[in-house]
Short mmCIF file of C-alpha atoms and ligand atoms in Angstrom, two decimals:
data_model
loop_
_atom_site.label_atom_id
_atom_site.label_comp_id
_atom_site.label_asym_id
_atom_site.label_seq_id
_atom_site.Cartn_x
_atom_site.Cartn_y
_atom_site.Cartn_z
CA MET A 10 107.35 49.71 48.38
CA GLU A 11 108.84 53.18 48.12
CA ARG A 12 110.13 54.67 51.35
CA VAL A 13 107.94 57.48 52.71
CA THR A 14 109.82 60.73 53.24
CA SER A 15 109.55 62.07 56.77
CA LEU A 16 110.27 65.48 58.28
CA GLU A 17 113.60 64.19 59.56
CA ASP A 18 114.71 63.66 55.94
CA LEU A 19 114.33 67.38 55.17
CA PRO A 20 116.86 70.12 55.92
CA LEU A 21 114.47 71.85 58.32
CA ARG A 22 115.66 74.94 60.22
CA THR A 23 117.33 73.77 63.44
CA ASN A 24 114.96 75.68 65.72
CA LEU A 25 111.91 73.99 64.14
CA GLN A 26 113.20 70.43 64.51
CA GLY A 27 111.10 68.30 66.86
CA LEU A 28 108.27 70.86 67.14
CA THR A 29 104.57 70.12 66.58
CA PRO A 30 102.21 72.41 64.65
CA TYR A 31 99.16 74.14 66.20
CA GLY A 32 96.66 71.35 66.31
CA ALA A 33 93.26 71.83 67.88
CA PRO A 34 91.30 68.85 66.47
CA GLN A 35 88.90 69.86 63.66
CA LEU A 36 86.24 67.17 64.08
CA HIS A 37 82.70 67.23 62.74
CA VAL A 38 80.64 66.88 65.89
CA PRO A 39 77.18 68.16 66.81
CA VAL A 40 78.51 70.33 69.65
CA ALA A 41 81.92 71.95 68.95
CA LEU A 42 83.02 74.00 71.96
CA ASN A 43 86.79 73.66 71.59
CA VAL A 44 88.26 76.71 69.82
CA ASN A 45 86.34 79.61 71.37
CA GLU A 46 84.39 80.40 68.25
CA ASN A 47 81.13 82.29 68.37
CA THR A 48 78.73 79.39 67.81
CA HIS A 49 75.93 81.72 66.66
CA PRO A 50 75.85 82.18 62.87
CA ILE A 51 75.74 85.77 61.61
CA PRO A 52 72.23 87.23 61.12
CA ASP A 53 70.63 86.63 57.68
CA SER A 54 70.10 90.35 57.06
CA VAL A 55 73.82 91.02 57.52
CA ALA A 56 74.73 87.95 55.45
CA ARG A 57 72.72 89.42 52.57
CA ASP A 58 74.63 92.73 52.73
CA ILE A 59 77.95 90.90 52.87
CA LEU A 60 76.97 88.91 49.79
CA ALA A 61 76.04 92.12 47.95
CA SER A 62 79.41 93.60 48.87
CA LEU A 63 81.21 90.43 47.68
CA ALA A 64 79.19 90.44 44.45
CA GLU A 65 80.43 93.94 43.72
CA ALA A 66 84.03 93.18 44.66
CA ILE A 67 84.19 90.07 42.47
CA HIS A 68 83.99 92.28 39.36
CA SER A 69 87.42 93.72 40.06
CA VAL A 70 89.32 90.64 41.22
CA ASN A 71 91.34 90.78 38.02
CA ARG A 72 93.14 93.68 39.76
CA TYR A 73 95.13 93.51 43.00
CA PRO A 74 93.18 94.75 46.02
CA ASP A 75 93.75 98.06 47.82
CA ARG A 76 97.15 97.32 49.38
CA GLU A 77 96.41 99.87 52.12
CA PHE A 78 92.90 98.46 52.84
CA THR A 79 91.94 102.08 53.51
CA ALA A 80 88.17 101.66 53.84
CA LEU A 81 88.67 98.76 56.25
CA ARG A 82 91.13 100.73 58.41
CA GLU A 83 88.64 103.62 58.52
CA ALA A 84 85.79 101.30 59.51
CA LEU A 85 87.89 99.63 62.21
CA ALA A 86 88.99 103.00 63.62
CA GLN A 87 85.36 104.05 63.79
CA TYR A 88 84.37 100.79 65.48
CA LEU A 89 87.08 101.17 68.14
CA GLY A 90 86.43 104.89 68.78
CA GLU A 91 88.76 106.42 71.41
CA GLY A 92 89.79 109.10 68.89
CA LEU A 93 91.63 106.59 66.68
CA THR A 94 91.99 107.21 62.95
CA ALA A 95 92.88 104.94 60.04
CA ASP A 96 96.57 105.82 60.59
CA ASN A 97 96.46 104.00 63.93
CA ILE A 98 95.02 100.79 62.47
CA TRP A 99 96.60 97.71 60.91
CA ALA A 100 94.81 94.53 59.79
CA ALA A 101 95.67 91.08 58.47
CA ASN A 102 94.22 87.62 57.94
CA GLY A 103 93.35 86.97 61.58
CA SER A 104 95.11 88.37 64.62
CA ASN A 105 97.50 85.42 64.38
CA GLU A 106 98.90 87.02 61.24
CA VAL A 107 98.99 90.45 62.90
CA LEU A 108 101.01 88.96 65.78
CA GLN A 109 103.32 87.18 63.35
CA GLN A 110 103.96 90.46 61.52
CA VAL A 111 104.76 92.14 64.86
CA LEU A 112 107.38 89.44 65.51
CA GLN A 113 108.75 89.77 61.97
CA ALA A 114 109.18 93.50 62.47
CA PHE A 115 110.35 93.64 66.09
CA GLY A 116 111.54 90.11 66.93
CA GLY A 117 113.68 87.63 65.02
CA PRO A 118 117.05 85.97 65.61
CA GLY A 119 118.86 87.36 68.66
CA ARG A 120 115.63 88.86 70.04
CA SER A 121 113.17 87.50 72.61
CA LEU A 122 109.46 87.40 73.36
CA LEU A 123 108.06 87.10 76.90
CA GLY A 124 104.60 85.69 77.59
CA PHE A 125 103.03 84.58 80.88
CA ALA A 126 102.20 80.86 80.87
CA PRO A 127 99.73 79.31 80.66
CA THR A 128 98.77 81.56 77.76
CA TYR A 129 97.73 81.40 74.10
CA SER A 130 99.61 78.45 72.58
CA MET A 131 100.31 80.26 69.29
CA TYR A 132 102.70 82.76 70.93
CA SER A 133 105.56 80.27 71.27
CA ILE A 134 104.79 78.81 67.82
CA LEU A 135 104.92 82.28 66.22
CA ALA A 136 108.19 82.85 68.09
CA SER A 137 109.76 79.71 66.58
CA GLY A 138 108.44 80.55 63.12
CA THR A 139 110.15 83.94 63.24
CA GLY A 140 113.34 82.74 64.96
CA THR A 141 112.49 84.73 68.10
CA THR A 142 113.47 83.24 71.49
CA TRP A 143 110.39 82.41 73.58
CA ILE A 144 110.54 83.19 77.29
CA SER A 145 107.84 81.67 79.47
CA GLY A 146 107.07 83.93 82.44
CA THR A 147 105.06 82.83 85.48
CA ARG A 148 101.79 84.07 86.96
CA ASP A 149 100.41 84.54 90.48
CA ALA A 150 97.96 82.13 92.13
CA ASP A 151 94.75 81.45 90.16
CA PHE A 152 96.52 82.54 86.94
CA GLU A 153 96.27 86.23 87.94
CA LEU A 154 99.02 88.66 86.94
CA SER A 155 99.68 91.56 89.31
CA PRO A 156 101.62 94.69 88.27
CA VAL A 157 104.51 93.71 90.60
CA THR A 158 104.78 90.10 89.36
CA ALA A 159 104.57 91.11 85.69
CA ALA A 160 107.03 94.00 85.95
CA SER A 161 109.56 91.95 87.90
CA GLU A 162 109.42 89.15 85.29
CA VAL A 163 110.08 91.78 82.62
CA THR A 164 113.03 93.24 84.56
CA ARG A 165 114.43 89.75 85.24
CA THR A 166 114.19 88.47 81.64
CA ASN A 167 114.74 91.75 79.71
CA PRO A 168 112.73 90.72 76.60
CA ASP A 169 112.49 92.71 73.34
CA ILE A 170 108.73 92.07 73.12
CA VAL A 171 106.07 91.23 75.71
CA PHE A 172 102.73 89.62 74.79
CA LEU A 173 99.98 90.18 77.35
CA CYS A 174 96.77 88.30 76.71
CA SER A 175 93.76 90.20 78.08
CA PRO A 176 91.62 88.35 79.02
CA ASN A 177 94.01 85.44 78.97
CA ASN A 178 93.48 82.32 76.89
CA PRO A 179 93.18 79.52 78.08
CA THR A 180 92.39 80.69 81.61
CA GLY A 181 89.86 83.50 80.95
CA THR A 182 91.66 85.67 83.52
CA PRO A 183 91.22 89.45 83.16
CA LEU A 184 94.26 91.73 83.18
CA SER A 185 94.27 95.15 84.81
CA LEU A 186 95.34 98.34 83.05
CA GLU A 187 97.75 98.83 86.00
CA THR A 188 99.59 95.62 85.04
CA ILE A 189 99.82 96.72 81.40
CA ALA A 190 101.16 100.15 82.38
CA ALA A 191 103.65 98.58 84.80
CA VAL A 192 104.95 96.24 82.09
CA TYR A 193 105.27 99.15 79.67
CA ASP A 194 107.26 101.17 82.20
CA ALA A 195 109.54 98.20 82.96
CA THR A 196 110.69 97.67 79.35
CA ALA A 197 112.15 99.66 76.47
CA GLY A 198 110.67 97.08 74.09
CA ILE A 199 107.37 96.46 72.36
CA VAL A 200 104.31 95.58 74.49
CA VAL A 201 101.40 93.87 72.75
CA VAL A 202 98.06 93.49 74.51
CA ASP A 203 96.09 90.72 72.78
CA GLU A 204 92.44 91.66 73.29
CA ALA A 205 90.95 88.87 71.14
CA TYR A 206 88.14 88.42 73.68
CA ALA A 207 87.77 92.03 74.87
CA GLU A 208 84.11 92.37 73.85
CA PHE A 209 83.13 89.65 76.36
CA ALA A 210 84.38 91.69 79.35
CA PRO A 211 81.76 93.34 81.57
CA THR A 212 80.15 96.33 79.83
CA GLY A 213 82.12 99.53 80.44
CA THR A 214 85.48 97.81 81.06
CA PRO A 215 88.17 100.10 79.61
CA SER A 216 90.31 98.61 76.85
CA ALA A 217 94.11 98.87 76.75
CA ILE A 218 93.40 101.19 73.81
CA THR A 219 92.79 103.92 76.42
CA LEU A 220 96.48 103.60 77.36
CA LEU A 221 97.77 104.28 73.82
CA PRO A 222 98.24 108.09 73.99
CA GLY A 223 101.89 108.80 74.82
CA ARG A 224 102.89 105.11 74.62
CA GLU A 225 104.32 104.60 71.13
CA ARG A 226 105.61 101.07 71.96
CA LEU A 227 102.17 99.79 73.01
CA LEU A 228 100.13 97.75 70.49
CA VAL A 229 96.59 96.47 71.09
CA SER A 230 95.47 93.59 68.88
CA ARG A 231 91.88 92.55 68.28
CA THR A 232 90.02 90.09 66.07
CA MET A 233 86.68 89.78 64.28
CA SER A 234 86.85 85.99 64.89
CA LYS A 235 85.18 85.88 68.31
CA ALA A 236 82.56 88.44 69.32
CA PHE A 237 81.96 89.34 65.65
CA ALA A 238 81.28 85.71 64.66
CA PHE A 239 83.66 86.06 61.70
CA ALA A 240 86.31 83.40 62.37
CA GLY A 241 86.02 81.88 58.89
CA ALA A 242 86.60 85.21 57.17
CA ARG A 243 90.03 85.70 58.85
CA VAL A 244 90.19 89.32 59.93
CA GLY A 245 92.37 90.53 62.81
CA TYR A 246 93.67 94.01 63.48
CA LEU A 247 95.60 96.22 65.84
CA ALA A 248 95.63 99.78 67.11
CA ALA A 249 98.91 101.57 67.76
CA ASP A 250 100.97 104.64 66.97
CA PRO A 251 101.13 105.30 63.17
CA ALA A 252 104.90 104.59 63.31
CA VAL A 253 104.08 100.99 64.30
CA THR A 254 101.89 100.50 61.23
CA ASP A 255 104.77 101.87 59.14
CA ALA A 256 107.00 99.18 60.65
CA LEU A 257 104.45 96.48 59.78
CA ARG A 258 104.37 97.68 56.15
CA LEU A 259 108.01 96.56 55.94
CA VAL A 260 107.13 92.90 56.56
CA ARG A 261 103.61 92.40 55.19
CA LEU A 262 103.26 90.61 51.89
CA PRO A 263 102.00 92.98 49.20
CA TYR A 264 98.19 92.79 48.90
CA HIS A 265 97.96 90.43 51.91
CA LEU A 266 94.26 91.19 52.50
CA SER A 267 92.21 89.95 49.56
CA ALA A 268 89.57 92.16 47.94
CA LEU A 269 86.94 89.65 49.07
CA THR A 270 88.13 89.72 52.69
CA GLN A 271 88.09 93.52 52.67
CA ALA A 272 84.61 93.64 51.11
CA ALA A 273 83.19 91.13 53.59
CA ALA A 274 84.75 92.85 56.60
CA ASN A 275 83.59 96.32 55.50
CA ALA A 276 80.02 95.10 55.09
CA ALA A 277 80.11 93.32 58.46
CA LEU A 278 81.48 96.41 60.22
CA ALA A 279 78.65 98.50 58.78
CA HIS A 280 76.42 96.25 60.92
CA SER A 281 78.55 96.06 64.09
CA ALA A 282 75.58 96.26 66.42
CA GLU A 283 73.80 93.28 64.78
CA MET A 284 77.05 91.33 64.50
CA LEU A 285 77.67 91.81 68.23
CA ALA A 286 74.07 91.11 69.21
CA MET A 287 74.85 87.65 70.61
CA VAL A 288 77.62 88.86 72.95
CA ASP A 289 75.20 89.37 75.87
CA ASP A 290 73.75 85.93 75.34
CA ILE A 291 77.22 84.35 75.24
CA ARG A 292 78.24 86.18 78.43
CA GLY A 293 75.11 84.76 80.03
CA GLN A 294 76.02 81.20 78.99
CA ARG A 295 79.60 81.73 80.24
CA ASP A 296 78.32 82.85 83.66
CA ARG A 297 75.94 79.89 83.68
CA LEU A 298 78.89 77.55 82.98
CA VAL A 299 80.78 78.97 85.97
CA VAL A 300 77.80 78.48 88.29
CA GLU A 301 76.84 75.03 87.02
CA LEU A 302 80.40 73.65 86.86
CA ALA A 303 80.86 74.65 90.50
CA ARG A 304 77.56 72.97 91.34
CA LEU A 305 78.81 69.77 89.67
CA GLY A 306 81.85 69.84 91.97
CA TYR A 307 84.42 71.29 89.57
CA SER A 308 86.51 74.43 90.14
CA PRO A 309 85.79 76.93 87.35
CA HIS A 310 88.09 79.96 87.09
CA ARG A 311 86.67 83.45 86.74
CA SER A 312 86.39 84.42 83.08
CA TRP A 313 85.95 87.63 81.09
CA SER A 314 86.02 85.75 77.80
CA ASN A 315 83.68 83.38 75.95
CA PHE A 316 85.12 80.24 77.55
CA VAL A 317 85.66 78.77 80.99
CA LEU A 318 88.66 76.84 82.32
CA PHE A 319 87.68 74.43 85.06
CA GLY A 320 89.80 72.42 87.48
CA GLY A 321 89.01 69.43 89.65
CA VAL A 322 89.00 67.04 86.69
CA THR A 323 90.48 63.72 87.86
CA ASP A 324 91.47 62.52 84.41
CA PRO A 325 91.10 65.25 81.74
CA ARG A 326 91.83 62.87 78.85
CA GLU A 327 89.15 60.45 80.02
CA THR A 328 86.53 63.20 80.50
CA PHE A 329 87.45 64.72 77.13
CA GLU A 330 87.01 61.32 75.41
CA ALA A 331 83.75 60.55 77.24
CA LEU A 332 82.25 63.87 76.11
CA LEU A 333 83.53 63.33 72.56
CA ALA A 334 81.78 59.95 72.50
CA GLU A 335 78.56 61.96 73.04
CA GLY A 336 79.38 64.33 70.18
CA ILE A 337 80.66 67.14 72.40
CA LEU A 338 84.13 68.50 71.65
CA ILE A 339 85.88 70.61 74.31
CA ARG A 340 89.59 71.28 74.86
CA ASP A 341 92.31 69.64 76.89
CA VAL A 342 94.75 72.56 77.11
CA GLY A 343 97.42 70.55 78.91
CA ILE A 344 96.93 72.09 82.36
CA PRO A 345 96.88 69.15 84.83
CA GLY A 346 93.41 68.50 86.25
CA HIS A 347 91.76 71.06 83.94
CA LEU A 348 89.65 71.30 80.79
CA ARG A 349 88.39 74.33 78.84
CA VAL A 350 84.94 74.76 77.32
CA THR A 351 83.60 77.50 75.05
CA ALA A 352 80.25 79.09 75.92
CA GLY A 353 77.91 77.96 73.14
CA THR A 354 74.28 78.64 72.42
CA GLU A 355 71.92 77.90 75.32
CA ASN A 356 71.16 74.49 73.81
CA GLU A 357 74.82 73.56 73.22
CA THR A 358 75.76 74.68 76.72
CA SER A 359 72.92 72.58 78.15
CA GLN A 360 74.05 69.53 76.18
CA PHE A 361 77.58 69.92 77.54
CA LEU A 362 76.44 70.39 81.15
CA GLU A 363 74.01 67.48 81.00
CA ALA A 364 76.61 65.14 79.49
CA LEU A 365 79.16 66.18 82.10
CA SER A 366 76.69 65.65 84.89
CA ARG A 367 75.92 62.14 83.59
CA LEU A 368 79.66 61.35 83.86
CA GLY A 369 79.52 61.94 87.61
CA ARG A 370 81.56 64.30 89.76
CA ALA A 371 85.05 65.12 88.47
CA GLY A 372 85.27 62.03 86.30
CA THR A 373 84.96 59.63 89.26
N1 PMP B 181 94.65 85.62 70.35
C1 PMP B 181 94.02 84.78 71.17
C2 PMP B 181 94.18 84.96 72.63
C3 PMP B 181 93.23 83.74 70.64
O1 PMP B 181 92.63 82.89 71.48
C4 PMP B 181 93.10 83.61 69.25
C5 PMP B 181 92.26 82.53 68.61
N2 PMP B 181 92.07 81.40 69.28
C6 PMP B 181 93.79 84.51 68.44
C7 PMP B 181 94.54 85.51 69.01
C8 PMP B 181 93.80 84.41 66.95
O2 PMP B 181 92.58 84.58 66.40
P1 PMP B 181 92.38 84.96 64.86
O3 PMP B 181 93.67 84.64 64.14
O4 PMP B 181 91.25 84.13 64.43
O5 PMP B 181 92.11 86.42 64.86
#
């Protein structure tokens, strides 16, 4: 038989050798609560408008799309408000791509990226992909991040870029505007606030976008994947000084946002209110998870996102497998004694809680 080629046989870049790709399992299960998706499908009325917009766009796919995705930047600026205009907005195929472009423009060999572990697992992967050195900073008790702790980590490690996840994945922990401002003042580098889950914060919570005026090195990234229930369409974006979007133009691939993506996103944004209609419901299920997990004897962490990290799990692997055997997929994020679950529909959340309760307290 012919020998199978393995990765070791290839002249892979040295800094990628031995690494593993992002790999949340994609399993077909009845209750998938593992990657913080919005488990509510988009409303039919909006789906119809999106289809009409796609039907129109398909007629011109022989041409390259608007390289400046102007209508989309205008719609996103309007959605965010805060006096932003299209010049402040950048978008790409998911906020993962936005973050990658930020590293391509401002990171790279000889430069470093600081994040505060445990945090979104893609940050270190994007760092290796762009040849940027990853620095893992530490948090306070209960995964909180005070202005003093964050700023002193920045001063100690002197990174070129800081990624602040607000609220933080996988812990759900909110981040104060004071911490963001303190980090900004402590560095001469780029500060990115990843607000992928911002819409799930309590109503009226100010976004880091309110800190943008006068801070040209501050970037706030967002996504349509979560609250907007648009994960499959791949649309992420950021708000920043227009000079930042000019920098990102240097590294983006020409025509990176397809005409169909732009058409779908524009139609969805014209219906923001309906697209976001399930956010209240999801927040309710998240708060229910916190209450019920505590009642079952676990230690849920406070969350401003659409998921809950809970401790007190004797054997996370065993609990994960036992739930999977019942068709319920959650996430082992590698924090000892912890698991993470996404807030689903009321029915999905009930199925998870009932299955967990049948397993007995903390996997014992
Ligand atoms: N940031 C955070 C904190 C996330 O959890 C995710 C998705 N899991 C992303 C960014 C990327 O999302 P997307 O590429 O779908 O916009």
